[in-house]
Coordinates of N, CA and C in Angstrom, one line a residue:
M1 N 108.0 77.2 125.3 CA 108.0 78.6 125.1 C 109.0 79.2 124.1
K2 N 110.1 78.4 124.0 CA 111.2 79.0 123.4 C 110.9 78.7 121.7
R3 N 110.1 77.4 121.5 CA 109.8 77.0 120.3 C 108.9 78.2 119.5
Q4 N 107.9 78.5 120.5 CA 106.8 79.5 120.1 C 107.3 80.9 119.7
S5 N 108.3 81.3 120.5 CA 108.9 82.5 120.3 C 109.9 82.5 118.8
F6 N 110.5 81.5 118.7 CA 111.3 81.1 117.6 C 110.4 81.3 116.2
R7 N 109.2 80.7 116.4 CA 108.2 80.7 115.2 C 107.6 82.0 114.9
I8 N 107.3 83.0 115.9 CA 107.0 84.3 115.9 C 108.1 85.1 115.1
L9 N 109.3 84.9 115.9 CA 110.4 85.5 115.1 C 110.8 85.2 113.7
F10 N 110.6 83.9 113.4 CA 110.7 83.6 112.0 C 109.7 84.1 111.1
A11 N 108.3 84.0 111.7 CA 107.4 84.6 110.8 C 107.6 86.1 110.6
G12 N 108.1 86.8 111.7 CA 108.2 88.3 111.4 C 109.3 88.5 110.3
L13 N 110.6 87.8 110.4 CA 111.5 88.0 109.6 C 111.1 87.6 108.2
L14 N 110.2 86.6 108.0 CA 110.0 86.3 106.7 C 109.1 87.3 106.1
M15 N 108.0 87.9 106.9 CA 107.1 89.0 106.4 C 108.2 90.2 106.1
L16 N 109.0 90.5 106.7 CA 109.8 91.7 106.5 C 110.6 91.5 105.2
T17 N 111.2 90.3 104.9 CA 112.0 89.9 103.9 C 111.0 90.2 102.5
L18 N 109.8 89.5 102.7 CA 109.0 89.5 101.5 C 108.6 91.1 101.2
I19 N 108.3 91.7 102.2 CA 108.0 93.0 101.9 C 109.1 94.0 101.1
F20 N 110.2 93.8 101.6 CA 111.5 94.5 101.2 C 112.1 93.9 99.7
V21 N 111.6 92.8 99.6 CA 112.1 92.1 98.3 C 111.1 92.0 97.2
S22 N 109.9 92.4 97.5 CA 108.8 92.5 96.5 C 109.1 93.4 95.4
T23 N 108.6 93.3 94.2 CA 108.6 94.1 93.1 C 107.2 94.8 93.0
D24 N 107.2 96.0 92.3 CA 106.1 96.7 92.0 C 105.2 96.0 91.2
A25 N 104.0 95.8 91.5 CA 102.9 94.9 91.0 C 102.0 95.8 90.1
Y26 N 102.5 96.6 89.0 CA 101.7 97.3 88.1 C 101.3 96.4 87.0
S27 N 100.0 96.2 86.8 CA 99.6 95.4 85.6 C 98.1 96.0 85.3
Q28 N 97.7 95.4 84.0 CA 96.4 96.0 83.6 C 95.6 94.7 83.1
C29 N 94.2 95.0 83.4 CA 93.2 94.0 82.8 C 93.0 94.5 81.4
A30 N 92.4 93.6 80.4 CA 92.2 93.8 79.1 C 91.5 95.0 78.9
M31 N 90.3 95.4 79.7 CA 89.6 96.6 79.4 C 90.4 97.8 79.8
C32 N 91.1 97.7 80.8 CA 92.0 98.8 81.2 C 93.0 99.1 80.2
R33 N 93.7 98.0 79.7 CA 94.7 98.1 78.6 C 94.2 98.8 77.4
A34 N 93.0 98.3 77.0 CA 92.4 98.9 75.8 C 92.2 100.4 75.9
T35 N 91.6 100.9 77.1 CA 91.4 102.2 77.3 C 92.7 103.2 77.4
V36 N 93.8 102.6 77.8 CA 95.1 103.3 77.8 C 95.6 103.3 76.4
E37 N 95.4 102.2 75.5 CA 95.9 102.2 74.3 C 94.9 103.1 73.3
S38 N 93.7 103.0 73.6 CA 93.0 104.0 72.8 C 93.4 105.6 73.1
N39 N 93.7 105.9 74.4 CA 94.2 107.2 74.6 C 95.4 107.4 73.8
V40 N 96.3 106.5 73.7 CA 97.8 106.7 73.1 C 97.5 106.9 71.5
G41 N 96.5 106.2 71.0 CA 96.2 106.4 69.7 C 95.5 107.6 69.1
T42 N 95.0 108.4 70.2 CA 94.4 109.5 69.8 C 95.6 110.8 70.1
G43 N 96.6 110.5 70.5 CA 98.0 111.6 70.6 C 97.7 112.3 71.9
K44 N 97.0 111.8 73.0 CA 97.1 112.5 74.2 C 98.1 112.1 75.0
T45 N 99.5 112.7 74.8 CA 100.4 112.1 75.5 C 100.5 112.7 76.9
D46 N 99.9 113.8 77.5 CA 100.1 114.1 79.0 C 98.9 113.3 79.7
S47 N 97.8 113.1 79.1 CA 96.8 112.5 79.9 C 96.9 111.0 79.9
D48 N 97.8 110.3 79.0 CA 98.0 108.8 78.9 C 98.6 108.4 80.3
S49 N 99.6 109.2 80.7 CA 100.4 108.7 82.0 C 99.4 108.8 83.2
Q50 N 98.5 109.8 83.1 CA 97.6 110.0 84.3 C 96.4 109.1 84.3
V51 N 95.8 108.5 83.0 CA 95.1 107.6 83.1 C 95.5 106.2 83.3
G52 N 96.7 106.0 82.8 CA 97.4 104.7 83.1 C 97.8 104.5 84.8
A53 N 98.3 105.7 85.2 CA 98.6 105.6 86.7 C 97.3 105.5 87.4
G54 N 96.1 106.2 87.1 CA 94.9 106.0 87.7 C 94.5 104.5 87.7
L55 N 94.5 104.0 86.6 CA 94.0 102.6 86.4 C 95.0 101.7 87.1
N56 N 96.3 101.8 87.1 CA 97.0 101.1 88.0 C 96.8 101.1 89.4
T57 N 96.6 102.1 90.0 CA 96.3 102.7 91.3 C 94.9 101.8 91.7
G58 N 94.0 102.0 91.1 CA 92.7 101.3 91.2 C 92.8 99.8 91.2
I59 N 93.7 99.3 90.1 CA 93.7 97.9 90.3 C 94.3 97.3 91.6
L60 N 95.3 98.1 92.1 CA 96.1 97.8 93.3 C 95.0 97.8 94.4
Y61 N 94.2 98.9 94.5 CA 93.2 98.9 95.6 C 92.3 97.8 95.5
L62 N 91.9 97.2 94.3 CA 90.9 96.2 94.2 C 91.7 94.9 94.8
M63 N 92.9 94.6 94.4 CA 93.7 93.6 94.8 C 93.8 93.5 96.2
L64 N 93.9 94.8 96.8 CA 94.2 94.8 98.4 C 93.2 94.3 99.3
I65 N 91.9 94.6 98.9 CA 90.9 94.5 99.9 C 90.7 92.9 100.2
P66 N 90.9 91.9 99.4 CA 90.6 90.6 99.8 C 91.8 90.0 100.6
Y67 N 92.9 90.5 100.5 CA 94.1 90.2 101.3 C 93.9 90.8 102.7
L68 N 93.3 91.8 102.8 CA 93.2 92.5 104.1 C 91.8 91.7 104.9
L69 N 90.8 91.4 104.1 CA 89.7 90.5 104.7 C 90.4 89.2 105.2
V70 N 91.1 88.5 104.3 CA 91.5 87.0 105.0 C 92.6 87.5 106.0
G71 N 93.3 88.4 106.1 CA 94.4 88.6 107.0 C 93.6 89.1 108.4
T72 N 92.5 89.8 108.2 CA 91.8 90.2 109.5 C 91.1 88.8 110.1
V73 N 90.5 88.0 109.2 CA 90.0 86.7 109.7 C 91.0 85.9 110.4
G74 N 92.2 85.8 109.8 CA 93.0 84.9 110.1 C 93.8 85.4 111.5
F75 N 93.8 86.6 111.8 CA 94.3 87.4 113.1 C 93.4 87.0 114.1
M76 N 92.1 87.4 113.8 CA 91.0 86.9 114.6 C 91.1 85.6 115.3
W77 N 91.1 84.7 114.1 CA 91.0 83.2 114.5 C 92.3 83.0 115.6
Y78 N 93.4 83.5 115.0 CA 94.7 83.2 115.8 C 94.6 83.7 117.4
K79 N 93.9 84.9 117.5 CA 93.8 85.5 118.9 C 92.7 84.6 119.5
S80 N 91.6 84.1 118.9 CA 90.6 83.2 119.7 C 91.4 82.1 120.1
N81 N 92.1 81.6 119.2 CA 92.8 80.1 119.7 C 93.5 80.4 120.8
R82 N 94.4 81.5 120.8 CA 95.4 81.8 121.7 C 94.7 82.0 123.2
M83 N 93.5 82.7 123.1 CA 92.6 82.9 124.3 C 92.3 81.5 124.9
K84 N 91.9 80.7 123.9 CA 91.3 79.5 124.4 C 92.4 78.5 125.2
K85 N 93.5 78.6 124.4 CA 94.5 77.8 125.1 C 95.0 78.5 126.5
A86 N 94.8 79.9 126.5 CA 95.3 80.4 127.9 C 94.1 80.0 128.9
K87 N 92.9 80.1 128.6 CA 92.0 79.6 129.6 C 92.2 78.1 130.0
A88 N 92.3 77.3 129.1 CA 92.5 76.0 129.3 C 93.7 75.3 130.1
A89 N 94.7 76.5 130.1 CA 96.0 76.1 130.7 C 95.9 76.7 132.3

């Protein structure tokens, strides 16, 4: 039982460390970058930051969905295995 508690504690500390040490993940695909650059070329300085920020936010949302799905399936699998072990014991 101590070993399992250590693993859970280690996993929790690792997750917290990765969350707080991570950097901002703002990047753009080629199409999004071309859109922002075309706005810069026309001289629209105020809307440039709005368009760029909107595109970056959209990219982050699109990136988040697969991680949420994989995390949910992994959590369900973990709970299922844990329940099976509890019934077997």
